[in-house]
PDB file of C-alpha atoms in Angstrom:
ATOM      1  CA  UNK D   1      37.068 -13.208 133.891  1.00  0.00           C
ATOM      2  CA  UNK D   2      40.540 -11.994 132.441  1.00  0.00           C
ATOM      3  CA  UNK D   3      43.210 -12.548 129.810  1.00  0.00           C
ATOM      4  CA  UNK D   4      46.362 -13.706 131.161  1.00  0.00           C
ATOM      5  CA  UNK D   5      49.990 -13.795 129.397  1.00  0.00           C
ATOM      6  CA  UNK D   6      52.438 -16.609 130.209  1.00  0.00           C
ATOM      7  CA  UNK D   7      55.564 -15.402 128.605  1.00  0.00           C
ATOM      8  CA  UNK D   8      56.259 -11.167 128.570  1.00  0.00           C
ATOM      9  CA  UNK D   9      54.976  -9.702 126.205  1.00  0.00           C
ATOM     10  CA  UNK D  10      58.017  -8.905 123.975  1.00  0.00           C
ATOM     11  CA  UNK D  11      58.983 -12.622 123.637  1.00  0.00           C
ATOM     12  CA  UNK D  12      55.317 -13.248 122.174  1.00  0.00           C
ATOM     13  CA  UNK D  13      55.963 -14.090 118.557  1.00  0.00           C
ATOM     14  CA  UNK D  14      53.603 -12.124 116.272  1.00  0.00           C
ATOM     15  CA  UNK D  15      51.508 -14.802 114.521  1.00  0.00           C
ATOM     16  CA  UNK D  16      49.264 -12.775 112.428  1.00  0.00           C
ATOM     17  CA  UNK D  17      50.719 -13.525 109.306  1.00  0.00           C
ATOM     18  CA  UNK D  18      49.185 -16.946 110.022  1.00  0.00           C
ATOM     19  CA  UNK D  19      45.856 -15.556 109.125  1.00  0.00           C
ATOM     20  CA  UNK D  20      44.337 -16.067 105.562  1.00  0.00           C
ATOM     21  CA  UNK D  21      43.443 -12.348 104.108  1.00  0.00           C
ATOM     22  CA  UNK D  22      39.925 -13.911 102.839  1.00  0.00           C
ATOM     23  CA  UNK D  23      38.730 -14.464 105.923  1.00  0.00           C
ATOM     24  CA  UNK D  24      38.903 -11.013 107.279  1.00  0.00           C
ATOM     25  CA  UNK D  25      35.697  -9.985 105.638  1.00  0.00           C
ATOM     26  CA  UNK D  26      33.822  -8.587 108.774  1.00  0.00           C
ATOM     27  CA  UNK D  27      34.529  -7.377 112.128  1.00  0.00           C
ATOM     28  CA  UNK D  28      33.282 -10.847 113.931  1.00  0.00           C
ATOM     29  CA  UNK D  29      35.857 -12.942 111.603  1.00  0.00           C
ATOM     30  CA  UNK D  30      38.799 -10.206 112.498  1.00  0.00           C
ATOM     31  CA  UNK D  31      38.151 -10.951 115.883  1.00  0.00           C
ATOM     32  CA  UNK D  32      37.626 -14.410 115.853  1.00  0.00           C
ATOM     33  CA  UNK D  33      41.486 -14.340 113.988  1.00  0.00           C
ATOM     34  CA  UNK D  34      42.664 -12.039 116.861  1.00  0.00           C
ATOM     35  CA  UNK D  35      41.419 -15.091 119.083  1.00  0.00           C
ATOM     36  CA  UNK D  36      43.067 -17.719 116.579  1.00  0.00           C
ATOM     37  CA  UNK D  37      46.468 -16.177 116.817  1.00  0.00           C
ATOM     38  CA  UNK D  38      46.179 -16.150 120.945  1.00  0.00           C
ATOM     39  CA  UNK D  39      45.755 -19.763 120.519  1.00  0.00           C
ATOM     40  CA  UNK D  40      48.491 -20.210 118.351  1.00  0.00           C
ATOM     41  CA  UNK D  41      50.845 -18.232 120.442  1.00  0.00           C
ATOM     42  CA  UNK D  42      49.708 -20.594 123.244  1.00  0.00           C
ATOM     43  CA  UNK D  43      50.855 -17.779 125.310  1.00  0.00           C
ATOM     44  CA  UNK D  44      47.131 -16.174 126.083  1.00  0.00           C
ATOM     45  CA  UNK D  45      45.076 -17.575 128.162  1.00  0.00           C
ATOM     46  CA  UNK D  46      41.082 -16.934 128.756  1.00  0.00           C
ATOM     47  CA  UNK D  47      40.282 -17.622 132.359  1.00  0.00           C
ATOM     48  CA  UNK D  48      36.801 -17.461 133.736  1.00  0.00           C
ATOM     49  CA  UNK D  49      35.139 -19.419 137.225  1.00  0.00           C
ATOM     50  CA  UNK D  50      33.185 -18.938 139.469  1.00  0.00           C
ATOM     51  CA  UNK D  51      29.577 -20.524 140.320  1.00  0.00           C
ATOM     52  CA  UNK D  52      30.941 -23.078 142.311  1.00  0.00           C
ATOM     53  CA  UNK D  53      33.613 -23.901 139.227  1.00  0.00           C
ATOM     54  CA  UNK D  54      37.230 -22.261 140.067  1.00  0.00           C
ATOM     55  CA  UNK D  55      37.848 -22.654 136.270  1.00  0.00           C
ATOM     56  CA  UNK D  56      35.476 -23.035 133.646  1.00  0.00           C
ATOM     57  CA  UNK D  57      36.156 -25.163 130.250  1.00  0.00           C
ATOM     58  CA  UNK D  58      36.696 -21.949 128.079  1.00  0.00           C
ATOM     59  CA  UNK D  59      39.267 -21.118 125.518  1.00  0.00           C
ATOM     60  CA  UNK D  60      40.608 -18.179 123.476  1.00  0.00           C
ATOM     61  CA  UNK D  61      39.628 -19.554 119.876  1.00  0.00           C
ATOM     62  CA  UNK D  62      36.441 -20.368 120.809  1.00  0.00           C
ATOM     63  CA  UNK D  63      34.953 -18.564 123.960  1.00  0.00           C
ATOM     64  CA  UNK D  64      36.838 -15.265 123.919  1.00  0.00           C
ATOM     65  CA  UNK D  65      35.340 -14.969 120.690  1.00  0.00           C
ATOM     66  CA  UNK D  66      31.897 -15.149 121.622  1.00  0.00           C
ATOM     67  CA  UNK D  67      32.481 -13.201 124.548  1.00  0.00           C
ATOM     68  CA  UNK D  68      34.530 -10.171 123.157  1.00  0.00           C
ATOM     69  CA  UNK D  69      32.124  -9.545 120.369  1.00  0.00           C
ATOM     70  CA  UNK D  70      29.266  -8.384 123.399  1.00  0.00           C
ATOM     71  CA  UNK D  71      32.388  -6.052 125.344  1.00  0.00           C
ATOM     72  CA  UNK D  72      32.216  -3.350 123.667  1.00  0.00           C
ATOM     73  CA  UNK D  73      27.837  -3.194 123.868  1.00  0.00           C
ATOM     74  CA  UNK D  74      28.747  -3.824 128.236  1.00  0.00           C
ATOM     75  CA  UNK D  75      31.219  -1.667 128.361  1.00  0.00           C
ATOM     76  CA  UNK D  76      28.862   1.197 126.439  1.00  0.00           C
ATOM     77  CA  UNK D  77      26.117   0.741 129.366  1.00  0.00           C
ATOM     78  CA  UNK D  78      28.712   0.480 132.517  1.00  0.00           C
ATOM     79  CA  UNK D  79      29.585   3.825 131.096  1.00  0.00           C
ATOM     80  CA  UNK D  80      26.765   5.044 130.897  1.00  0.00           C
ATOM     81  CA  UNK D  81      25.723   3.918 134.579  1.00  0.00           C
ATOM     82  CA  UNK D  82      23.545   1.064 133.233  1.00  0.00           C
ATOM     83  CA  UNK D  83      23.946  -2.399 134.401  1.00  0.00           C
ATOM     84  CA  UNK D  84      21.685  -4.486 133.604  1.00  0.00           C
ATOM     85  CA  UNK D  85      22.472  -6.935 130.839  1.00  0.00           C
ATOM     86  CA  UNK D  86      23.606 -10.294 129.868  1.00  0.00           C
ATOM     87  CA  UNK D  87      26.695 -12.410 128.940  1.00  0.00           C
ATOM     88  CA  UNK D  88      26.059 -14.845 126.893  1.00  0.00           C
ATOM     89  CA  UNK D  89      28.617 -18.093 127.089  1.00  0.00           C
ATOM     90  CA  UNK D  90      26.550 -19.262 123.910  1.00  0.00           C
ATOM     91  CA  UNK D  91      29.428 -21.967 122.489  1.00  0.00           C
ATOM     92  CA  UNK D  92      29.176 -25.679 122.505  1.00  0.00           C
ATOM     93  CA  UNK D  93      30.110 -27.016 124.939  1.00  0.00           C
ATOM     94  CA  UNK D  94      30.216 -24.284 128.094  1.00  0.00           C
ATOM     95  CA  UNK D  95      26.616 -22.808 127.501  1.00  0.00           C
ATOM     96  CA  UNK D  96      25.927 -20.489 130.360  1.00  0.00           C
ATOM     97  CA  UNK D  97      24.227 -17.098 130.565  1.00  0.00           C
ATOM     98  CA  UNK D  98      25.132 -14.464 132.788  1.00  0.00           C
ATOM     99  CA  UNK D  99      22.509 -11.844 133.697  1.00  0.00           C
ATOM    100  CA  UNK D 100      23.540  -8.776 135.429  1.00  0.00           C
ATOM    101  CA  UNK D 101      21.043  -7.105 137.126  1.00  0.00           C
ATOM    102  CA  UNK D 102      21.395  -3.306 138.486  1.00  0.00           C
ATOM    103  CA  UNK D 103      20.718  -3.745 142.450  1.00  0.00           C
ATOM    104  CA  UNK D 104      21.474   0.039 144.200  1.00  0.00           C
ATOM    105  CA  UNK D 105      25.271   0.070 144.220  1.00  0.00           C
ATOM    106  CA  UNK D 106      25.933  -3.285 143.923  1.00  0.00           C
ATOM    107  CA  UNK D 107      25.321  -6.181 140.878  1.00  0.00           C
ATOM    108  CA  UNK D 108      23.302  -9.059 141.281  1.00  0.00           C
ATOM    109  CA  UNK D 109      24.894 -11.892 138.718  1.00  0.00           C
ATOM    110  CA  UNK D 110      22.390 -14.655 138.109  1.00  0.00           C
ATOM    111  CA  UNK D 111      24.106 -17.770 136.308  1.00  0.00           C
ATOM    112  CA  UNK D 112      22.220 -20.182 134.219  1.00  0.00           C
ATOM    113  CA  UNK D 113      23.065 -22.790 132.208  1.00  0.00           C
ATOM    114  CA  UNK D 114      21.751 -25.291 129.307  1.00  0.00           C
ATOM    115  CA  UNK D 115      23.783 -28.309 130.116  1.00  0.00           C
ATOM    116  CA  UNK D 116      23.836 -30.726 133.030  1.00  0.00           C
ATOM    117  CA  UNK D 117      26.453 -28.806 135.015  1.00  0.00           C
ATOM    118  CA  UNK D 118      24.344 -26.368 137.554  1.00  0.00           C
ATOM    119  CA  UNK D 119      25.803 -23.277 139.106  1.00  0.00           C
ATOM    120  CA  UNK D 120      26.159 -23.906 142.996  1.00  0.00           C
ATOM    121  CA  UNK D 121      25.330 -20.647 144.160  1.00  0.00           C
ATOM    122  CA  UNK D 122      23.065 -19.669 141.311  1.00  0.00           C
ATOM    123  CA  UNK D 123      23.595 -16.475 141.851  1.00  0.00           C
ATOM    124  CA  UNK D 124      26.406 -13.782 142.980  1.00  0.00           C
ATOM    125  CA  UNK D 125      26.661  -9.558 144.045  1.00  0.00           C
ATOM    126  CA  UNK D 126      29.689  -8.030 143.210  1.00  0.00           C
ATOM    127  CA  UNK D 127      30.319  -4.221 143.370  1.00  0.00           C
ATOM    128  CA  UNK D 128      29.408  -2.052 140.395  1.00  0.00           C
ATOM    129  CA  UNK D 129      33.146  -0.879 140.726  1.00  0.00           C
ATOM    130  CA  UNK D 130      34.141  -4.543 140.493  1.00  0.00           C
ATOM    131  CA  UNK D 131      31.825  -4.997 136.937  1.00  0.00           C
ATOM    132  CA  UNK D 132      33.665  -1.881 135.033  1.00  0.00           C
ATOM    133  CA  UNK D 133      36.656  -2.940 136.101  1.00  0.00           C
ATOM    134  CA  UNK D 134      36.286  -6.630 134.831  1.00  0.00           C
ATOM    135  CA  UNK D 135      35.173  -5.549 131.771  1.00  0.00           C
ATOM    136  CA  UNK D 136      37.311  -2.318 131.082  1.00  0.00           C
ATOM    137  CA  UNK D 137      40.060  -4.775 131.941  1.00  0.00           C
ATOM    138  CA  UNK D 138      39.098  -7.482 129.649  1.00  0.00           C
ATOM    139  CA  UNK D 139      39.090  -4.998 126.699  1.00  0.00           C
ATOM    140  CA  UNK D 140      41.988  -3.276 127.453  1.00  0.00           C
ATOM    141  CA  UNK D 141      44.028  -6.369 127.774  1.00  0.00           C
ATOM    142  CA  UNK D 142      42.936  -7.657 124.504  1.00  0.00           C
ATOM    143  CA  UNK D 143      43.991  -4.793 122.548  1.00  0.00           C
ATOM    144  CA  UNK D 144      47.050  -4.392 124.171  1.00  0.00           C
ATOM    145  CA  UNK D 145      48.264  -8.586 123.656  1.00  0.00           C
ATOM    146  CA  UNK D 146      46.612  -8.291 120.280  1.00  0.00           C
ATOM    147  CA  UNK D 147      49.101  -5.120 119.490  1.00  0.00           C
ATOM    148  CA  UNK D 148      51.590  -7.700 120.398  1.00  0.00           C
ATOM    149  CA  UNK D 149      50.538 -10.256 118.829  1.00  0.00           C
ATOM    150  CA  UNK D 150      48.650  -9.233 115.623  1.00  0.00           C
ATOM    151  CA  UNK D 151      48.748  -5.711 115.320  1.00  0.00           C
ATOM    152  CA  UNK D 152      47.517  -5.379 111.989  1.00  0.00           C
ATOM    153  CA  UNK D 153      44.155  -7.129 113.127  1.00  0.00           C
ATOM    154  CA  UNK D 154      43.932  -5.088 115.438  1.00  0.00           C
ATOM    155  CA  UNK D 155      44.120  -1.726 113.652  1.00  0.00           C
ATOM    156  CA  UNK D 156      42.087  -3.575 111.144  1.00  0.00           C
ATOM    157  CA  UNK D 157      39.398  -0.526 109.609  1.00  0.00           C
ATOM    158  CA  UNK D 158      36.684  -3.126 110.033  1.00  0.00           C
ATOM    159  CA  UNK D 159      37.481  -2.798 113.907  1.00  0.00           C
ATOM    160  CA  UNK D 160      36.425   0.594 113.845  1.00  0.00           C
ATOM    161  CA  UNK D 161      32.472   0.166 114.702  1.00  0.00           C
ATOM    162  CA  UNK D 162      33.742  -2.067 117.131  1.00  0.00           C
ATOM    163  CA  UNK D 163      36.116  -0.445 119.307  1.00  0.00           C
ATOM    164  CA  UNK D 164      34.887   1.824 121.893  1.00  0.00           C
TER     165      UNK D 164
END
């Protein structure tokens, strides 16, 4: 799971101004701009797989937004040495769960889903290093395209609560 750029990041045109100011009336709406103006630039990309699908059907209006609203709570427990939690894919459409359970020194990722596609294997293990990473990665990289291309969502006050 990651956040890839197509174009450097100083040709990215900032596209925040694209953004109505009455919508920005909570931190889930700020973000869900942030994720707007990635799809505008169309040059962000949200890429996930895995579970026997290299890439899954997710996007960065839609699914990045669900997703990057739970970072901040993950990255809190990873921390904090905790990992067992969940990921929940909860948008029409992909609708999988990931559950992360805390195995010794290694992860146990259990993937579920509530449409017809199945996971093939069900389940993974990845490194507890590997987790943090993901996930310190996926929040860094957001901030720092957002800076690019929104920057005043991104230093938004309403952020505040949100940003860890």
């Amino acid at each position: 799971m990651k956040l890839t750029f197509k174009k450097s990041l100083v040709s990215i045109p900032e596209t925040e101004h694209f953004i109505s100011e009455l919508e920005l009336d909570d931190p889930l709406a700020i973000l869900s701009c942030i994720c707007e103006a990635f799809e505008i630039s169309q040059s962000v990309s949200f890429v996930v797989g895995g579970f026997g699908q290299d890439v899954w059907p997710v996007d960065c209006r839609t699914d990045l937004c669900t997703i990057i609203e739970q970072v901040p709570d993950i990255l809190m427990k990873t921390r904090a040495g905790i990992y067992s939690f969940e990921l929940d894919f909860f948008e029409q459409g992909i609708e999988r769960r990931l559950l992360f359970e805390d195995d010794m020194d290694f992860v146990k990722i259990t993937c579920s889903s509530r449409t017809d596609w199945l996971p093939k294997p069900s389940s993974i293990v990845m490194t507890k290093a590997e987790i943090s990473n993901m996930f310190e990665a996926l929040y860094q990289t957001f901030e720092d395209l957002g800076s690019v291309i929104c920057e005043g969502l991104v230093n938004h006050f309403l952020l505040n609560d949100w940003k860890v």
